[in-house]
Short mmCIF file of C-alpha atoms in Angstrom, two decimals:
data_model
loop_
_atom_site.label_atom_id
_atom_site.label_comp_id
_atom_site.label_asym_id
_atom_site.label_seq_id
_atom_site.Cartn_x
_atom_site.Cartn_y
_atom_site.Cartn_z
CA UNK A 20 125.34 33.24 92.54
CA UNK A 21 123.34 36.14 93.07
CA UNK A 22 124.52 39.25 92.02
CA UNK A 23 127.23 41.17 93.82
CA UNK A 24 125.00 43.37 96.13
CA UNK A 25 123.15 39.70 97.80
CA UNK A 26 123.43 36.45 99.40
CA UNK A 27 124.99 32.94 97.59
CA UNK A 28 124.13 29.94 99.18
CA UNK A 29 127.79 28.25 98.77
CA UNK A 30 130.06 27.54 101.63
CA UNK A 31 132.21 28.86 100.47
CA UNK A 32 131.32 32.19 100.21
CA UNK A 33 129.77 31.69 104.64
CA UNK A 34 132.02 34.45 105.74
CA UNK A 35 130.40 36.84 102.91
CA UNK A 36 127.22 35.69 104.20
CA UNK A 37 127.81 36.38 107.59
CA UNK A 38 128.91 39.90 106.81
CA UNK A 39 125.82 40.86 104.77
CA UNK A 40 123.68 39.30 107.56
CA UNK A 41 126.58 41.51 110.02
CA UNK A 42 125.68 44.76 108.49
CA UNK A 43 122.08 44.49 108.23
CA UNK A 44 121.89 43.99 112.13
CA UNK A 45 123.93 46.85 112.64
CA UNK A 46 122.20 49.04 110.31
CA UNK A 47 119.17 47.98 112.06
CA UNK A 48 120.30 49.45 115.52
CA UNK A 49 118.67 48.94 119.30
CA UNK A 50 115.20 48.64 117.57
CA UNK A 51 116.65 45.16 115.51
CA UNK A 52 115.78 43.36 112.30
CA UNK A 53 113.30 39.86 111.69
CA UNK A 54 115.34 36.94 110.05
CA UNK A 55 112.49 36.78 107.26
CA UNK A 56 114.09 40.57 106.67
CA UNK A 57 116.96 39.94 106.54
CA UNK A 58 116.30 37.13 104.14
CA UNK A 59 114.58 38.94 101.97
CA UNK A 60 117.04 42.08 102.45
CA UNK A 61 120.35 39.51 101.06
CA UNK A 62 118.55 36.88 98.78
CA UNK A 63 119.32 34.21 101.08
CA UNK A 64 116.82 31.41 102.01
CA UNK A 65 115.69 31.79 105.59
CA UNK A 66 117.48 28.77 105.99
CA UNK A 67 120.36 29.62 105.70
CA UNK A 68 119.43 33.17 107.29
CA UNK A 69 118.71 31.13 110.77
CA UNK A 70 122.26 28.87 110.46
CA UNK A 71 124.13 32.23 110.53
CA UNK A 72 122.10 33.60 112.95
CA UNK A 73 122.04 30.51 115.50
CA UNK A 74 126.02 31.28 114.91
CA UNK A 75 126.20 35.07 115.52
CA UNK A 76 123.79 34.35 118.68
CA UNK A 77 125.44 31.19 120.17
CA UNK A 78 128.82 33.81 120.01
CA UNK A 79 127.72 36.21 121.78
CA UNK A 80 127.44 38.59 118.66
CA UNK A 81 123.52 39.32 118.47
CA UNK A 82 120.76 39.24 120.48
CA UNK A 83 116.95 39.50 120.61
CA UNK A 84 115.01 43.04 120.84
CA UNK A 85 111.50 41.97 121.14
CA UNK A 86 109.39 40.80 119.17
CA UNK A 87 107.47 42.14 116.16
CA UNK A 88 103.26 41.96 114.96
CA UNK A 89 103.63 40.19 111.71
CA UNK A 90 100.30 40.05 108.79
CA UNK A 91 99.48 36.97 110.23
CA UNK A 92 100.55 33.52 112.62
CA UNK A 93 102.63 34.00 115.62
CA UNK A 94 104.84 37.68 116.16
CA UNK A 95 108.36 37.75 114.95
CA UNK A 96 111.44 37.40 117.08
CA UNK A 97 114.21 40.52 115.35
CA UNK A 98 117.21 40.21 116.46
CA UNK A 99 120.18 43.29 116.65
CA UNK A 100 123.64 43.34 116.63
CA UNK A 101 125.40 42.93 120.43
CA UNK A 102 127.99 46.50 119.93
CA UNK A 103 130.09 45.54 123.53
CA UNK A 104 130.84 42.19 121.74
CA UNK A 105 134.55 43.54 120.31
CA UNK A 106 136.33 46.37 119.89
CA UNK A 107 138.78 47.73 117.85
CA UNK A 108 141.32 50.34 118.80
CA UNK A 109 141.81 53.16 116.41
CA UNK A 110 145.03 55.56 116.35
CA UNK A 111 145.49 58.77 114.79
CA UNK A 112 149.76 59.25 114.07
CA UNK A 113 149.93 63.20 113.69
CA UNK A 114 153.58 64.21 112.53
CA UNK A 115 153.36 65.68 116.79
CA UNK A 116 150.85 64.34 118.37
CA UNK A 117 149.19 60.65 118.95
CA UNK A 118 145.15 60.20 119.33
CA UNK A 119 143.34 56.29 119.93
CA UNK A 120 140.50 56.09 120.16
CA UNK A 121 138.89 52.60 121.40
CA UNK A 122 135.39 51.89 119.78
CA UNK A 123 132.57 49.45 119.87
CA UNK A 124 131.08 47.15 117.36
CA UNK A 125 128.85 50.11 116.23
CA UNK A 126 131.57 52.75 115.98
CA UNK A 127 130.90 54.38 118.75
CA UNK A 128 133.54 55.59 120.35
CA UNK A 129 133.96 53.58 123.94
CA UNK A 130 137.64 55.28 125.43
CA UNK A 131 139.79 57.86 124.08
CA UNK A 132 142.96 58.98 124.80
CA UNK A 133 145.69 62.16 123.50
CA UNK A 134 149.82 62.14 124.00
CA UNK A 135 152.58 64.43 122.14
CA UNK A 136 154.52 62.48 119.94
CA UNK A 137 157.64 63.22 117.82
CA UNK A 138 157.09 61.40 114.55
CA UNK A 139 161.21 61.82 113.34
CA UNK A 140 162.14 60.07 117.22
CA UNK A 141 162.80 56.79 115.16
CA UNK A 142 160.87 53.72 115.21
CA UNK A 143 162.01 52.74 118.47
CA UNK A 144 160.23 55.60 119.77
CA UNK A 145 156.97 55.75 118.11
CA UNK A 146 156.26 51.84 118.11
CA UNK A 147 156.88 51.98 122.40
CA UNK A 148 154.42 55.09 122.26
CA UNK A 149 151.92 53.04 120.27
CA UNK A 150 151.96 50.21 122.58
CA UNK A 151 152.23 52.31 125.26
CA UNK A 152 148.92 54.69 124.39
CA UNK A 153 147.38 50.94 123.46
CA UNK A 154 147.53 49.64 126.15
CA UNK A 155 146.81 51.93 129.04
CA UNK A 156 143.42 52.32 126.75
CA UNK A 157 141.97 49.23 126.65
CA UNK A 158 142.90 48.32 130.04
CA UNK A 159 141.65 52.12 131.22
CA UNK A 160 138.58 51.35 129.65
CA UNK A 161 138.23 47.51 129.29
CA UNK A 162 140.50 46.08 131.65
CA UNK A 163 141.49 42.50 131.79
CA UNK A 164 140.06 40.07 131.28
CA UNK A 165 139.97 36.21 132.69
CA UNK A 166 139.48 33.57 130.56
CA UNK A 167 139.51 33.03 126.76
CA UNK A 168 139.09 35.62 123.99
CA UNK A 169 135.52 35.90 122.73
CA UNK A 170 134.45 35.10 119.29
CA UNK A 171 136.07 38.19 117.92
CA UNK A 172 139.27 38.14 119.06
CA UNK A 173 142.20 35.68 119.80
CA UNK A 174 145.63 35.88 121.04
CA UNK A 175 147.22 35.40 116.98
CA UNK A 176 150.36 34.32 115.85
CA UNK A 177 153.78 35.81 115.09
CA UNK A 178 152.44 36.83 111.93
CA UNK A 179 149.00 38.43 113.35
CA UNK A 180 145.94 38.59 111.49
CA UNK A 181 143.02 40.57 111.13
CA UNK A 182 138.99 40.48 109.70
CA UNK A 183 139.59 39.25 105.56
CA UNK A 184 138.04 41.73 103.12
CA UNK A 185 134.30 40.45 103.28
CA UNK A 186 133.74 39.82 106.76
CA UNK A 187 134.48 36.66 108.16
CA UNK A 188 132.25 33.75 109.45
CA UNK A 189 132.92 33.56 113.15
CA UNK A 190 133.22 29.90 114.05
CA UNK A 191 131.41 28.71 116.70
CA UNK A 192 135.02 28.43 119.01
CA UNK A 193 135.51 31.58 118.65
CA UNK A 194 138.57 33.42 116.66
CA UNK A 195 138.75 36.29 114.09
CA UNK A 196 136.26 36.43 111.61
CA UNK A 197 137.99 34.73 108.56
CA UNK A 198 140.11 32.40 110.49
CA UNK A 199 139.83 29.03 110.40
CA UNK A 200 140.70 27.36 113.61
CA UNK A 201 141.50 30.41 115.07
CA UNK A 202 144.96 30.97 112.87
CA UNK A 203 144.68 33.90 110.75
CA UNK A 204 143.69 34.53 107.20
CA UNK A 205 146.34 36.63 105.21
CA UNK A 206 144.28 40.22 103.88
CA UNK A 207 145.31 42.54 101.41
CA UNK A 208 146.77 45.64 104.13
CA UNK A 209 146.04 42.93 106.29
CA UNK A 210 148.40 39.90 107.08
CA UNK A 211 151.23 40.97 108.84
CA UNK A 212 154.20 39.37 109.32
CA UNK A 213 157.47 39.99 111.73
CA UNK A 214 159.04 43.47 111.03
CA UNK A 215 162.28 44.86 113.19
CA UNK A 216 162.65 48.32 114.82
CA UNK A 217 165.05 50.74 115.30
CA UNK A 218 165.68 54.24 116.02
CA UNK A 219 165.88 57.44 113.58
CA UNK A 220 168.35 57.40 111.50
CA UNK A 221 168.66 61.05 110.41
CA UNK A 222 169.14 63.05 106.98
CA UNK A 223 168.82 61.50 102.98
CA UNK A 224 167.42 58.04 102.08
CA UNK A 225 169.40 55.43 103.94
CA UNK A 226 171.75 53.04 102.18
CA UNK A 227 170.18 49.25 101.98
CA UNK A 228 172.20 47.83 104.89
CA UNK A 229 171.07 50.78 107.33
CA UNK A 230 167.46 51.57 106.15
CA UNK A 231 165.19 52.82 109.37
CA UNK A 232 164.68 48.95 109.57
CA UNK A 233 167.00 46.99 110.24
CA UNK A 234 166.79 45.41 114.20
CA UNK A 235 169.78 46.60 115.65
CA UNK A 236 168.75 43.68 118.59
CA UNK A 237 166.12 41.41 119.52
CA UNK A 238 163.16 42.84 119.66
CA UNK A 239 161.13 43.26 122.67
CA UNK A 240 158.13 40.52 123.48
CA UNK A 241 154.99 40.67 121.69
CA UNK A 242 153.11 42.30 124.26
CA UNK A 243 150.02 39.51 126.21
CA UNK A 244 148.03 42.27 127.20
CA UNK A 245 145.77 42.26 124.66
CA UNK A 246 145.06 38.45 124.38
CA UNK A 247 143.23 38.93 127.58
CA UNK A 248 140.60 41.53 126.60
CA UNK A 249 136.91 39.36 125.08
CA UNK A 250 136.53 41.01 121.39
CA UNK A 251 139.66 42.71 121.04
CA UNK A 252 139.86 43.33 116.60
CA UNK A 253 142.51 45.13 116.50
CA UNK A 254 144.56 48.56 115.98
CA UNK A 255 144.04 50.61 112.37
CA UNK A 256 146.74 52.58 112.77
CA UNK A 257 146.41 55.98 110.35
CA UNK A 258 149.53 58.07 109.84
CA UNK A 259 150.88 60.94 106.96
CA UNK A 260 151.49 59.20 103.08
CA UNK A 261 152.91 58.64 101.03
CA UNK A 262 152.90 54.37 102.02
CA UNK A 263 152.33 51.31 101.23
CA UNK A 264 148.33 50.10 102.93
CA UNK A 265 148.78 46.55 101.25
CA UNK A 266 152.17 45.66 102.82
CA UNK A 267 151.59 48.25 105.30
CA UNK A 268 155.68 50.05 104.82
CA UNK A 269 156.27 53.50 105.27
CA UNK A 270 157.46 55.81 102.07
CA UNK A 271 159.30 59.13 102.51
CA UNK A 272 155.94 60.94 104.81
CA UNK A 273 157.19 64.60 103.90
CA UNK A 274 159.25 65.81 105.86
CA UNK A 275 160.36 62.94 107.84
CA UNK A 276 162.44 60.69 105.10
CA UNK A 277 164.11 58.37 107.32
CA UNK A 278 160.66 56.51 107.48
CA UNK A 279 161.45 55.32 103.95
CA UNK A 280 161.17 51.83 103.92
CA UNK A 281 160.21 50.83 106.95
CA UNK A 282 157.27 47.90 107.91
CA UNK A 283 155.13 49.66 110.24
CA UNK A 284 152.17 47.39 110.16
CA UNK A 285 154.73 44.23 110.78
CA UNK A 286 156.64 46.13 113.67
CA UNK A 287 153.37 45.95 115.72
CA UNK A 288 152.08 43.61 114.41
CA UNK A 289 155.28 42.04 116.31
CA UNK A 290 155.37 44.36 119.11
CA UNK A 291 151.25 44.11 120.51
CA UNK A 292 150.63 40.38 119.50
CA UNK A 293 147.20 41.54 117.33
CA UNK A 294 146.21 41.91 114.00
CA UNK A 295 147.32 45.89 112.08
CA UNK A 296 146.10 47.79 109.75
CA UNK A 297 148.86 50.34 107.94
CA UNK A 298 146.77 53.60 105.67
CA UNK A 299 147.21 56.95 105.18
CA UNK A 300 145.66 59.68 107.83
CA UNK A 301 142.94 60.69 104.67
CA UNK A 302 142.05 57.08 103.75
CA UNK A 303 140.92 56.30 107.09
CA UNK A 304 138.81 58.97 106.92
CA UNK A 305 137.51 58.31 103.89
CA UNK A 306 136.44 55.83 104.86
CA UNK A 307 134.84 56.27 108.70
CA UNK A 308 132.92 58.71 106.32
CA UNK A 309 132.08 55.65 103.92
CA UNK A 310 130.85 53.95 106.70
CA UNK A 311 128.68 56.58 108.39
CA UNK A 312 126.52 56.83 105.47
CA UNK A 313 128.20 59.15 104.06
CA UNK A 314 127.23 58.35 100.29
CA UNK A 315 128.08 59.01 96.33
CA UNK A 316 131.85 60.52 95.13
CA UNK A 317 133.26 62.73 97.89
CA UNK A 318 136.48 63.54 98.89
CA UNK A 319 138.22 64.33 102.37
CA UNK A 320 140.15 67.30 102.38
CA UNK A 321 142.42 67.27 105.87
CA UNK A 322 144.33 70.45 106.87
CA UNK A 323 146.22 70.09 109.43
CA UNK A 324 150.68 69.73 109.92
CA UNK A 325 150.34 69.08 106.19
CA UNK A 326 148.34 68.97 103.91
CA UNK A 327 146.47 65.82 101.73
CA UNK A 328 143.07 63.93 100.21
CA UNK A 329 141.44 60.83 100.60
CA UNK A 330 139.27 60.05 97.74
CA UNK A 331 135.98 58.16 97.86
CA UNK A 332 134.79 57.09 94.66
CA UNK A 333 131.01 54.63 93.66
CA UNK A 334 131.02 54.82 97.10
CA UNK A 335 135.13 53.04 97.67
CA UNK A 336 137.64 54.39 98.78
CA UNK A 337 139.83 54.23 95.45
CA UNK A 338 143.28 54.29 97.06
CA UNK A 339 145.04 53.48 93.24
CA UNK A 340 147.16 50.91 91.91
CA UNK A 341 149.86 51.89 94.83
CA UNK A 342 147.80 52.61 96.71
CA UNK A 343 148.95 56.69 96.94
CA UNK A 344 145.96 57.78 95.60
CA UNK A 345 145.44 61.74 97.56
CA UNK A 346 148.51 62.80 97.68
CA UNK A 347 146.17 66.54 97.87
CA UNK A 348 148.79 68.96 98.69
CA UNK A 349 151.86 68.59 96.82
CA UNK A 350 149.59 69.04 93.36
CA UNK A 351 152.32 72.41 91.75
CA UNK A 352 149.82 75.69 92.16
CA UNK A 353 153.17 77.72 91.64
CA UNK A 354 155.85 77.44 89.56
CA UNK A 355 158.95 78.44 91.10
CA UNK A 356 157.05 79.50 94.57
CA UNK A 357 157.94 78.13 98.10
CA UNK A 358 160.06 75.28 98.86
CA UNK A 359 158.36 72.65 100.64
CA UNK A 360 159.61 70.11 102.42
CA UNK A 361 159.06 67.20 99.86
CA UNK A 362 160.96 68.55 97.66
CA UNK A 363 159.39 71.05 95.27
CA UNK A 364 158.68 74.07 95.50
CA UNK A 365 154.91 75.64 95.41
CA UNK A 366 153.16 72.95 96.72
CA UNK A 367 149.72 73.31 97.63
CA UNK A 368 150.01 72.31 101.10
CA UNK A 369 153.18 74.70 101.61
CA UNK A 370 151.14 78.12 100.18
CA UNK A 371 148.22 76.90 102.37
CA UNK A 372 150.38 75.65 105.33
CA UNK A 373 152.51 79.49 105.05
CA UNK A 374 149.06 81.15 104.62
CA UNK A 375 148.27 80.23 107.86
CA UNK A 376 151.68 80.98 109.74
CA UNK A 377 151.57 84.32 108.32
CA UNK A 378 147.68 84.24 109.88
CA UNK A 379 145.49 85.32 106.66
CA UNK A 380 142.81 82.25 106.85
CA UNK A 381 141.28 83.86 104.28
CA UNK A 382 144.11 82.95 101.82
CA UNK A 383 144.81 79.69 102.85
CA UNK A 384 141.37 79.26 101.61
CA UNK A 385 141.66 80.19 98.96
CA UNK A 386 144.30 78.10 98.29
CA UNK A 387 142.96 75.33 99.51
CA UNK A 388 140.44 76.47 97.23
CA UNK A 389 141.91 76.19 94.58
CA UNK A 390 142.94 72.88 94.76
CA UNK A 391 139.53 72.15 95.21
CA UNK A 392 138.29 72.76 91.87
CA UNK A 393 141.11 71.61 90.56
CA UNK A 394 139.80 68.07 92.22
CA UNK A 395 136.21 68.46 91.29
CA UNK A 396 136.62 69.44 87.50
CA UNK A 397 138.82 66.44 88.06
CA UNK A 398 136.95 64.00 89.33
CA UNK A 399 133.51 65.20 88.84
CA UNK A 400 133.01 64.44 92.60
CA UNK A 401 129.60 64.89 94.64
CA UNK A 402 131.02 67.20 97.89
CA UNK A 403 133.83 68.65 98.41
CA UNK A 404 134.56 67.67 102.74
CA UNK A 405 136.85 69.66 104.97
CA UNK A 406 138.59 68.44 108.00
CA UNK A 407 141.33 68.43 110.02
CA UNK A 408 142.75 70.70 113.65
CA UNK A 409 143.34 73.90 111.26
CA UNK A 410 140.31 73.00 109.18
CA UNK A 411 138.89 72.69 113.45
CA UNK A 412 140.08 76.18 114.36
CA UNK A 413 138.58 77.95 112.01
CA UNK A 414 135.74 76.14 109.65
CA UNK A 415 133.64 78.84 108.57
CA UNK A 416 136.70 80.48 107.08
CA UNK A 417 137.26 77.24 105.71
CA UNK A 418 134.07 76.73 104.53
CA UNK A 419 132.91 80.01 103.04
CA UNK A 420 136.36 80.14 101.14
CA UNK A 421 136.31 77.10 99.47
CA UNK A 422 133.57 77.02 98.66
CA UNK A 423 133.73 81.20 97.05
CA UNK A 424 135.95 79.98 94.82
CA UNK A 425 133.99 75.99 94.23
CA UNK A 426 130.97 79.31 93.43
CA UNK A 427 132.83 80.95 90.77
CA UNK A 428 133.78 77.70 88.96
CA UNK A 429 130.82 76.54 88.65
CA UNK A 430 129.73 79.90 87.39
CA UNK A 431 131.99 79.95 84.82
CA UNK A 432 131.52 76.67 83.58
CA UNK A 433 127.66 77.08 83.76
CA UNK A 434 125.46 73.85 83.51
CA UNK A 435 122.20 73.20 86.12
CA UNK A 436 123.95 71.21 88.55
CA UNK A 437 125.23 74.22 90.32
CA UNK A 438 128.65 74.49 92.95
CA UNK A 439 129.94 71.41 93.94
CA UNK A 440 128.66 71.47 98.28
CA UNK A 441 131.27 72.56 100.74
CA UNK A 442 130.63 71.20 104.50
CA UNK A 443 132.47 70.28 107.18
CA UNK A 444 133.42 66.75 108.10
CA UNK A 445 131.82 64.94 111.09
CA UNK A 446 133.75 63.88 113.76
CA UNK A 447 136.17 66.72 114.62
CA UNK A 448 139.22 65.82 115.27
CA UNK A 449 139.05 62.42 116.27
CA UNK A 450 137.68 61.58 112.60
CA UNK A 451 140.63 60.17 111.53
CA UNK A 452 141.27 58.57 114.46
CA UNK A 453 137.71 56.84 114.24
CA UNK A 454 138.31 56.06 110.70
CA UNK A 455 141.25 54.31 111.40
CA UNK A 456 139.74 51.37 113.45
CA UNK A 457 137.01 50.85 110.44
CA UNK A 458 139.88 49.88 109.03
CA UNK A 459 139.49 46.17 111.20
CA UNK A 460 135.68 47.06 111.93
CA UNK A 461 134.31 47.48 108.57
CA UNK A 462 135.81 43.98 107.12
CA UNK A 463 134.08 42.86 109.92
CA UNK A 464 130.47 44.22 108.07
CA UNK A 465 131.82 43.88 104.38
CA UNK A 466 132.51 47.19 103.86
CA UNK A 467 136.33 47.04 104.21
CA UNK A 468 136.17 49.72 101.03
CA UNK A 469 133.15 51.09 102.14
#
């Protein structure tokens, strides 16, 4: 068997090989890539590549992009990905706003919707708000389509499903990659099972008998509107943590402890009837950046209604043993400091947002820089990227202020490498939503953790 970066001519790894080919077709762009180049770059035999590309063309995922001159013999046919053959929906649930984007297989945004949201309004209201935004965005952008869904989509069974972590080989009869005979194949963080919804419970964490995830009536039937949309992969949802990415269950979301234990992934999968993946907003944004070409090890710091970090170490999103990594905003940097909504005092989030509320952006950037310097010293990262609506409102102040703190740290330490650079993350205020869509798209190309 070849190394992890190459292909393996084994039937059991056909989905892995297909993901390798799909990713190369995607990165080749409109200009395409020849079968010979695919074989050389994946390590697969030309025969294996021919079989994979034939399936992809039959399923409408690949098409001819013309011919290219060769060093001998007839010109080579080059193939390209068909971006419009599939779509995924990314939703960013903030504490006061919902932002949804619909992206094609290239990750290009083809539709967007924003709506006011109260994350404290209760599970039923939030789930219904997501369902409504998803339904309207897909209908407005793609519209219903008659007949069976295409090669990447399907009306999942009651437990949902999603692309496996290494992509998948689309079957000739259609179905989401990673499926066998149209049945969902479980994947880490993406195998919904029925879950319930209930109204909001105020106050402290509930007892096991009245937690928010206990249904107080029969659940609404799954929304069948998506079943008629060709190539619809499903829904990625990103929101503040902490949460359990693998099970799709929320913990005590900062400021909203009543969400503790709520199975958001399962509730949405049951309501919408499509695959759903749930992750922290910062992890989703970091995944989107890594898939988009940001290499090495970096930290994405998100300052909006809260403060958190998405970590990419060695090219992959680092979620930690319990998927709780990145709770950057709740490191205490001032003992006996101002109270934080998490229950502690002197958290960097409380200090930073407090400075923003006073209009002291220089102080907010200095505090954020202190946290970034701690992170750079602990993890030895290559880059700090800043994002979130608060940063977007004053990007120069934050990039300059955070950079100044990291510059000062580098001068104290000496050495030849200089300070860790600080940049504004691409994607603007919809970067989290686009990253949420990649929770569904990236596994298709074998880049589930980028």
